[in-house]
Amino acid sequence: LVVLHGGPGVPSDYLYPLADVVGDPTPYRSVVFYDQLGCGRSEEPTDPRCYSIALALDDLDFLLKKLNLKQFHLYGQSFGGILAYEYIKRVAEREGSRPSGNGSSAPKCLSIILSSTPTEVKMVEQDVNEILARLREEDDDESTLAERFRLECQCRIASYPEPLKAAYGHAGSVWKGTAAIPDYVAHPPTKNAKRMPSALVMRGEFDFVSSECICGWKSTLFNHKFVREKILKACSHHALLENGAGYGEIVESFCSEYD
């Protein structure tokens, strides 16, 4: 299971608990984490030209080949799901353009999981702004706004989770947040693209990534109908940290179908 963190610029620390719940109670599945360029344990070039979704996909391509993986499942949380989708779309389009009989040079992606991943950045930014406006109407104390937002739709745990605290402690400062990708909109693959892997789309019941933000994944963006949706009750954007056992069971069950 190859794991892509969100942000951009929020490293993998907050997703490490995934390794403890996938395959539970007898873990057997390898879980690969890496910090994308610009955050965590990776270098952080100060030149903005070093960063883009396309360049991040090149890095992922290189990593998968360097690890010599033959096949894998791909998981992306939030922005990581955008990278995951764009990666499998790139591979499907590339393989669809090859002459018949030419084999693929990419390792085989068995399935893809998009967790709390919007299809369009402006849409999720609008939703976030509406939530913030409502919270301000309820209480105009700006000093508590960020924490109230967190408790409502980001991570509904009373005490700030240590994995999330560690991730933000190592966050990037050059290419970060939705401001780095303000115009992103997911588009379906070209007509000649190969079939993309089967997909699971997840979100928390109270996630700021609303149902409208994810509906496109199931309706139009994959070139097949094998896309299922799962809503995690009483959870928000970081459902893994809110209900680790339930979250891990869903991820493991889906991956096991396509092993």
mmCIF file of C-alpha atoms in Angstrom:
data_model
loop_
_atom_site.group_PDB
_atom_site.id
_atom_site.type_symbol
_atom_site.label_atom_id
_atom_site.label_comp_id
_atom_site.label_asym_id
_atom_site.label_seq_id
_atom_site.Cartn_x
_atom_site.Cartn_y
_atom_site.Cartn_z
ATOM 1 C CA LEU A 1 0.000 0.000 0.000
ATOM 2 C CA VAL A 2 1.647 3.223 -1.188
ATOM 3 C CA VAL A 3 0.433 6.211 0.843
ATOM 4 C CA LEU A 4 0.262 9.797 -0.421
ATOM 5 C CA HIS A 5 -0.167 12.533 2.195
ATOM 6 C CA GLY A 6 -2.142 15.736 1.836
ATOM 7 C CA GLY A 7 -1.496 19.436 1.933
ATOM 8 C CA PRO A 8 0.243 20.135 -0.252
ATOM 9 C CA GLY A 9 3.013 20.350 2.300
ATOM 10 C CA VAL A 10 1.664 18.322 5.256
ATOM 11 C CA PRO A 11 3.978 15.298 5.619
ATOM 12 C CA SER A 12 3.097 11.684 6.314
ATOM 13 C CA ASP A 13 3.302 11.703 10.140
ATOM 14 C CA TYR A 14 -0.479 11.963 10.566
ATOM 15 C CA LEU A 15 -0.996 8.894 8.375
ATOM 16 C CA TYR A 16 1.484 6.610 10.168
ATOM 17 C CA PRO A 17 -1.348 5.063 12.261
ATOM 18 C CA LEU A 18 -2.569 3.505 8.998
ATOM 19 C CA ALA A 19 0.257 0.964 9.271
ATOM 20 C CA ASP A 20 -1.139 -0.205 12.622
ATOM 21 C CA VAL A 21 -4.695 -0.807 11.415
ATOM 22 C CA VAL A 22 -4.264 -2.157 7.879
ATOM 23 C CA GLY A 23 -4.235 -5.949 8.035
ATOM 24 C CA ASP A 24 -5.248 -5.873 11.704
ATOM 25 C CA PRO A 25 -5.130 -8.079 13.779
ATOM 26 C CA THR A 26 -2.418 -9.891 11.782
ATOM 27 C CA PRO A 27 -0.621 -7.280 9.669
ATOM 28 C CA TYR A 28 0.878 -8.704 6.512
ATOM 29 C CA ARG A 29 0.649 -5.829 4.057
ATOM 30 C CA SER A 30 3.652 -3.547 3.539
ATOM 31 C CA VAL A 31 2.791 0.152 3.845
ATOM 32 C CA VAL A 32 5.050 2.677 2.107
ATOM 33 C CA PHE A 33 5.150 6.296 3.304
ATOM 34 C CA TYR A 34 7.225 9.129 1.861
ATOM 35 C CA ASP A 35 7.256 12.889 2.297
ATOM 36 C CA GLN A 36 6.715 14.779 -0.929
ATOM 37 C CA LEU A 37 9.234 17.409 -1.951
ATOM 38 C CA GLY A 38 9.006 20.538 0.189
ATOM 39 C CA CYS A 39 8.006 19.084 3.554
ATOM 40 C CA GLY A 40 8.843 16.643 6.304
ATOM 41 C CA ARG A 41 12.027 14.682 5.786
ATOM 42 C CA SER A 42 12.428 15.671 2.143
ATOM 43 C CA GLU A 43 14.307 18.687 0.846
ATOM 44 C CA GLU A 44 12.496 22.023 0.582
ATOM 45 C CA PRO A 45 13.740 24.026 -2.420
ATOM 46 C CA THR A 46 12.885 27.702 -2.152
ATOM 47 C CA ASP A 47 12.301 28.089 -5.899
ATOM 48 C CA PRO A 48 8.535 27.762 -6.591
ATOM 49 C CA ARG A 49 9.354 26.374 -10.033
ATOM 50 C CA CYS A 50 10.428 23.136 -8.329
ATOM 51 C CA TYR A 51 6.820 22.415 -7.433
ATOM 52 C CA SER A 52 3.764 21.345 -9.403
ATOM 53 C CA ILE A 53 1.375 18.422 -9.570
ATOM 54 C CA ALA A 54 3.164 17.178 -12.694
ATOM 55 C CA LEU A 55 6.547 17.252 -10.944
ATOM 56 C CA ALA A 56 5.077 15.496 -7.908
ATOM 57 C CA LEU A 57 3.824 12.767 -10.260
ATOM 58 C CA ASP A 58 7.324 12.436 -11.728
ATOM 59 C CA ASP A 59 8.662 11.932 -8.184
ATOM 60 C CA LEU A 60 6.047 9.247 -7.495
ATOM 61 C CA ASP A 61 6.857 7.522 -10.773
ATOM 62 C CA PHE A 62 10.544 7.502 -9.869
ATOM 63 C CA LEU A 63 9.852 6.214 -6.342
ATOM 64 C CA LEU A 64 7.738 3.290 -7.536
ATOM 65 C CA LYS A 65 10.400 2.233 -10.024
ATOM 66 C CA LYS A 66 13.199 2.702 -7.465
ATOM 67 C CA LEU A 67 11.357 0.436 -5.017
ATOM 68 C CA ASN A 68 11.051 -2.127 -7.819
ATOM 69 C CA LEU A 69 7.394 -2.725 -7.029
ATOM 70 C CA LYS A 70 5.607 -5.128 -9.356
ATOM 71 C CA GLN A 71 2.146 -4.302 -8.089
ATOM 72 C CA PHE A 72 0.643 -2.125 -5.372
ATOM 73 C CA HIS A 73 -2.456 -0.425 -4.032
ATOM 74 C CA LEU A 74 -2.487 3.393 -4.060
ATOM 75 C CA TYR A 75 -3.969 5.457 -1.219
ATOM 76 C CA GLY A 76 -4.229 9.236 -1.104
ATOM 77 C CA GLN A 77 -5.640 11.439 1.642
ATOM 78 C CA SER A 78 -6.944 14.905 0.747
ATOM 79 C CA PHE A 79 -4.401 16.421 -1.698
ATOM 80 C CA GLY A 80 -2.716 13.010 -1.771
ATOM 81 C CA GLY A 81 -5.859 11.681 -3.422
ATOM 82 C CA ILE A 82 -5.483 14.276 -6.168
ATOM 83 C CA LEU A 83 -1.970 12.999 -6.813
ATOM 84 C CA ALA A 84 -3.193 9.399 -6.725
ATOM 85 C CA TYR A 85 -5.924 10.082 -9.282
ATOM 86 C CA GLU A 86 -3.645 12.078 -11.571
ATOM 87 C CA TYR A 87 -1.027 9.316 -11.393
ATOM 88 C CA ILE A 88 -3.360 6.509 -12.446
ATOM 89 C CA LYS A 89 -4.841 8.744 -15.142
ATOM 90 C CA ARG A 90 -1.354 9.498 -16.484
ATOM 91 C CA VAL A 91 -0.504 5.789 -16.598
ATOM 92 C CA ALA A 92 -3.839 4.869 -18.227
ATOM 93 C CA GLU A 93 -3.398 7.527 -20.918
ATOM 94 C CA ARG A 94 0.217 6.589 -21.518
ATOM 95 C CA GLU A 95 -0.610 2.895 -21.877
ATOM 96 C CA GLY A 96 -3.588 3.700 -24.089
ATOM 97 C CA SER A 97 -1.338 5.541 -26.510
ATOM 98 C CA ARG A 98 1.165 2.673 -26.851
ATOM 99 C CA PRO A 99 1.122 0.573 -30.028
ATOM 100 C CA SER A 100 -0.700 -2.731 -29.572
ATOM 101 C CA GLY A 101 1.576 -5.394 -28.106
ATOM 102 C CA ASN A 102 3.920 -3.018 -26.302
ATOM 103 C CA GLY A 103 3.981 -3.868 -22.596
ATOM 104 C CA SER A 104 3.622 -1.374 -19.766
ATOM 105 C CA SER A 105 6.728 0.035 -18.110
ATOM 106 C CA ALA A 106 4.832 1.016 -14.954
ATOM 107 C CA PRO A 107 4.215 -1.276 -11.972
ATOM 108 C CA LYS A 108 0.607 -2.457 -11.766
ATOM 109 C CA CYS A 109 -1.745 -0.451 -9.573
ATOM 110 C CA LEU A 110 -4.311 -2.928 -8.236
ATOM 111 C CA SER A 111 -6.735 -0.424 -6.714
ATOM 112 C CA ILE A 112 -6.969 3.205 -5.612
ATOM 113 C CA ILE A 113 -8.409 4.792 -2.473
ATOM 114 C CA LEU A 114 -9.273 8.495 -2.372
ATOM 115 C CA SER A 115 -9.885 9.656 1.193
ATOM 116 C CA SER A 116 -11.419 13.111 1.767
ATOM 117 C CA THR A 117 -10.333 14.187 -1.703
ATOM 118 C CA PRO A 118 -12.180 16.983 -3.539
ATOM 119 C CA THR A 119 -12.595 16.989 -7.300
ATOM 120 C CA GLU A 120 -12.168 20.764 -7.407
ATOM 121 C CA VAL A 121 -10.193 23.067 -5.113
ATOM 122 C CA LYS A 122 -12.429 26.121 -5.492
ATOM 123 C CA MET A 123 -15.434 24.056 -4.456
ATOM 124 C CA VAL A 124 -13.870 22.908 -1.187
ATOM 125 C CA GLU A 125 -12.546 26.409 -0.487
ATOM 126 C CA GLN A 126 -16.097 27.755 -0.866
ATOM 127 C CA ASP A 127 -17.402 25.128 1.570
ATOM 128 C CA VAL A 128 -14.666 25.961 4.088
ATOM 129 C CA ASN A 129 -15.443 29.680 3.843
ATOM 130 C CA GLU A 130 -19.129 29.007 4.466
ATOM 131 C CA ILE A 131 -18.313 26.946 7.566
ATOM 132 C CA LEU A 132 -15.997 29.663 8.867
ATOM 133 C CA ALA A 133 -18.646 32.331 8.270
ATOM 134 C CA ARG A 134 -21.203 30.308 10.236
ATOM 135 C CA LEU A 135 -18.767 29.723 13.098
ATOM 136 C CA ARG A 136 -18.058 33.465 13.236
ATOM 137 C CA GLU A 137 -21.773 34.174 13.428
ATOM 138 C CA GLU A 138 -22.080 31.770 16.337
ATOM 139 C CA ASP A 139 -19.070 33.266 18.147
ATOM 140 C CA ASP A 140 -16.979 36.185 16.863
ATOM 141 C CA ASP A 141 -13.919 35.243 18.971
ATOM 142 C CA GLU A 142 -11.209 34.862 16.298
ATOM 143 C CA SER A 143 -8.782 33.413 18.854
ATOM 144 C CA THR A 144 -10.876 30.231 19.096
ATOM 145 C CA LEU A 145 -11.977 30.006 15.450
ATOM 146 C CA ALA A 146 -9.302 27.559 14.246
ATOM 147 C CA GLU A 147 -9.947 25.171 17.138
ATOM 148 C CA ARG A 148 -13.717 25.323 16.670
ATOM 149 C CA PHE A 149 -13.245 24.589 12.968
ATOM 150 C CA ARG A 150 -11.009 21.617 13.822
ATOM 151 C CA LEU A 151 -13.500 20.151 16.279
ATOM 152 C CA GLU A 152 -16.394 20.502 13.862
ATOM 153 C CA CYS A 153 -15.033 19.225 10.561
ATOM 154 C CA GLN A 154 -11.284 18.545 10.642
ATOM 155 C CA CYS A 155 -10.597 16.228 13.589
ATOM 156 C CA ARG A 156 -13.351 15.727 16.160
ATOM 157 C CA ILE A 157 -11.131 14.626 19.044
ATOM 158 C CA ALA A 158 -10.997 16.801 22.166
ATOM 159 C CA SER A 159 -7.217 16.714 22.490
ATOM 160 C CA TYR A 160 -5.108 17.524 19.444
ATOM 161 C CA PRO A 161 -3.794 14.159 18.105
ATOM 162 C CA GLU A 162 -0.025 13.733 18.326
ATOM 163 C CA PRO A 163 0.337 12.422 14.724
ATOM 164 C CA LEU A 164 -1.395 15.548 13.402
ATOM 165 C CA LYS A 165 0.689 17.786 15.647
ATOM 166 C CA ALA A 166 3.873 16.112 14.373
ATOM 167 C CA ALA A 167 2.799 16.548 10.742
ATOM 168 C CA TYR A 168 2.105 20.265 11.111
ATOM 169 C CA GLY A 169 5.369 20.617 13.010
ATOM 170 C CA HIS A 170 7.216 19.396 9.901
ATOM 171 C CA ALA A 171 4.975 21.107 7.337
ATOM 172 C CA GLY A 172 6.407 22.885 4.322
ATOM 173 C CA SER A 173 6.398 26.624 3.852
ATOM 174 C CA VAL A 174 7.004 27.122 0.120
ATOM 175 C CA TRP A 175 4.366 24.991 -1.639
ATOM 176 C CA LYS A 176 1.535 24.493 0.811
ATOM 177 C CA GLY A 177 -2.217 24.306 1.127
ATOM 178 C CA THR A 178 -4.888 24.948 -1.465
ATOM 179 C CA ALA A 179 -3.206 28.260 -2.351
ATOM 180 C CA ALA A 180 -0.552 26.154 -4.112
ATOM 181 C CA ILE A 181 -3.133 24.533 -6.413
ATOM 182 C CA PRO A 182 -6.011 27.057 -6.546
ATOM 183 C CA ASP A 183 -7.236 26.164 -10.035
ATOM 184 C CA TYR A 184 -7.150 22.385 -9.776
ATOM 185 C CA VAL A 185 -10.149 20.625 -11.287
ATOM 186 C CA ALA A 186 -10.153 16.888 -11.948
ATOM 187 C CA HIS A 187 -10.855 15.870 -15.545
ATOM 188 C CA PRO A 188 -11.627 12.399 -16.911
ATOM 189 C CA PRO A 189 -8.995 10.523 -18.903
ATOM 190 C CA THR A 190 -8.864 10.650 -22.682
ATOM 191 C CA LYS A 191 -11.078 8.301 -24.687
ATOM 192 C CA ASN A 192 -8.222 5.936 -25.601
ATOM 193 C CA ALA A 193 -6.926 5.570 -22.027
ATOM 194 C CA LYS A 194 -6.658 2.062 -20.601
ATOM 195 C CA ARG A 195 -9.088 1.046 -17.873
ATOM 196 C CA MET A 196 -8.169 2.688 -14.577
ATOM 197 C CA PRO A 197 -8.020 0.670 -11.328
ATOM 198 C CA SER A 198 -11.169 0.108 -9.292
ATOM 199 C CA ALA A 199 -11.677 2.843 -6.720
ATOM 200 C CA LEU A 200 -12.950 3.517 -3.216
ATOM 201 C CA VAL A 201 -13.917 7.086 -2.302
ATOM 202 C CA MET A 202 -14.115 7.856 1.431
ATOM 203 C CA ARG A 203 -15.057 10.850 3.562
ATOM 204 C CA GLY A 204 -16.159 11.576 7.096
ATOM 205 C CA GLU A 205 -19.779 12.409 7.882
ATOM 206 C CA PHE A 206 -18.762 15.891 9.109
ATOM 207 C CA ASP A 207 -15.842 16.369 6.695
ATOM 208 C CA PHE A 208 -15.306 19.860 5.284
ATOM 209 C CA VAL A 209 -14.800 18.005 1.994
ATOM 210 C CA SER A 210 -18.540 17.732 1.406
ATOM 211 C CA SER A 211 -20.490 15.101 -0.525
ATOM 212 C CA GLU A 212 -20.758 17.597 -3.403
ATOM 213 C CA CYS A 213 -16.962 17.856 -3.459
ATOM 214 C CA ILE A 214 -16.539 14.125 -4.067
ATOM 215 C CA CYS A 215 -19.572 13.218 -6.192
ATOM 216 C CA GLY A 216 -17.668 13.676 -9.456
ATOM 217 C CA TRP A 217 -15.317 10.799 -8.672
ATOM 218 C CA LYS A 218 -18.182 8.337 -8.907
ATOM 219 C CA SER A 219 -20.223 9.971 -11.662
ATOM 220 C CA THR A 220 -17.828 11.072 -14.392
ATOM 221 C CA LEU A 221 -14.096 10.904 -13.621
ATOM 222 C CA PHE A 222 -13.242 7.212 -13.894
ATOM 223 C CA ASN A 223 -13.542 5.371 -17.200
ATOM 224 C CA HIS A 224 -15.520 2.559 -15.578
ATOM 225 C CA LYS A 225 -18.315 2.115 -13.026
ATOM 226 C CA PHE A 226 -16.302 0.265 -10.374
ATOM 227 C CA VAL A 227 -16.203 3.195 -7.949
ATOM 228 C CA ARG A 228 -17.766 2.805 -4.526
ATOM 229 C CA GLU A 229 -18.313 5.399 -1.834
ATOM 230 C CA LYS A 230 -18.019 5.037 1.943
ATOM 231 C CA ILE A 231 -19.103 7.604 4.544
ATOM 232 C CA LEU A 232 -17.571 7.212 7.999
ATOM 233 C CA LYS A 233 -20.187 8.057 10.616
ATOM 234 C CA ALA A 234 -19.328 10.589 13.343
ATOM 235 C CA CYS A 235 -15.982 11.319 11.661
ATOM 236 C CA SER A 236 -14.582 14.305 9.787
ATOM 237 C CA HIS A 237 -11.528 15.023 7.613
ATOM 238 C CA HIS A 238 -9.106 12.889 9.635
ATOM 239 C CA ALA A 239 -11.285 9.814 10.096
ATOM 240 C CA LEU A 240 -8.196 7.618 10.477
ATOM 241 C CA LEU A 241 -7.341 9.427 13.713
ATOM 242 C CA GLU A 242 -10.948 9.454 14.912
ATOM 243 C CA ASN A 243 -11.838 5.810 14.275
ATOM 244 C CA GLY A 244 -8.671 3.965 13.410
ATOM 245 C CA ALA A 245 -10.017 0.436 13.710
ATOM 246 C CA GLY A 246 -13.078 1.099 11.560
ATOM 247 C CA TYR A 247 -11.046 3.029 9.021
ATOM 248 C CA GLY A 248 -8.408 0.310 8.767
ATOM 249 C CA GLU A 249 -11.043 -2.381 8.311
ATOM 250 C CA ILE A 250 -12.540 -0.513 5.348
ATOM 251 C CA VAL A 251 -9.154 0.062 3.690
ATOM 252 C CA GLU A 252 -7.954 -3.511 4.259
ATOM 253 C CA SER A 253 -11.216 -5.076 3.088
ATOM 254 C CA PHE A 254 -11.146 -3.072 -0.142
ATOM 255 C CA CYS A 255 -7.489 -3.832 -0.878
ATOM 256 C CA SER A 256 -8.016 -7.540 -0.174
ATOM 257 C CA GLU A 257 -10.641 -7.693 -2.921
ATOM 258 C CA TYR A 258 -8.027 -6.706 -5.494
ATOM 259 C CA ASP A 259 -4.882 -8.448 -4.194
#
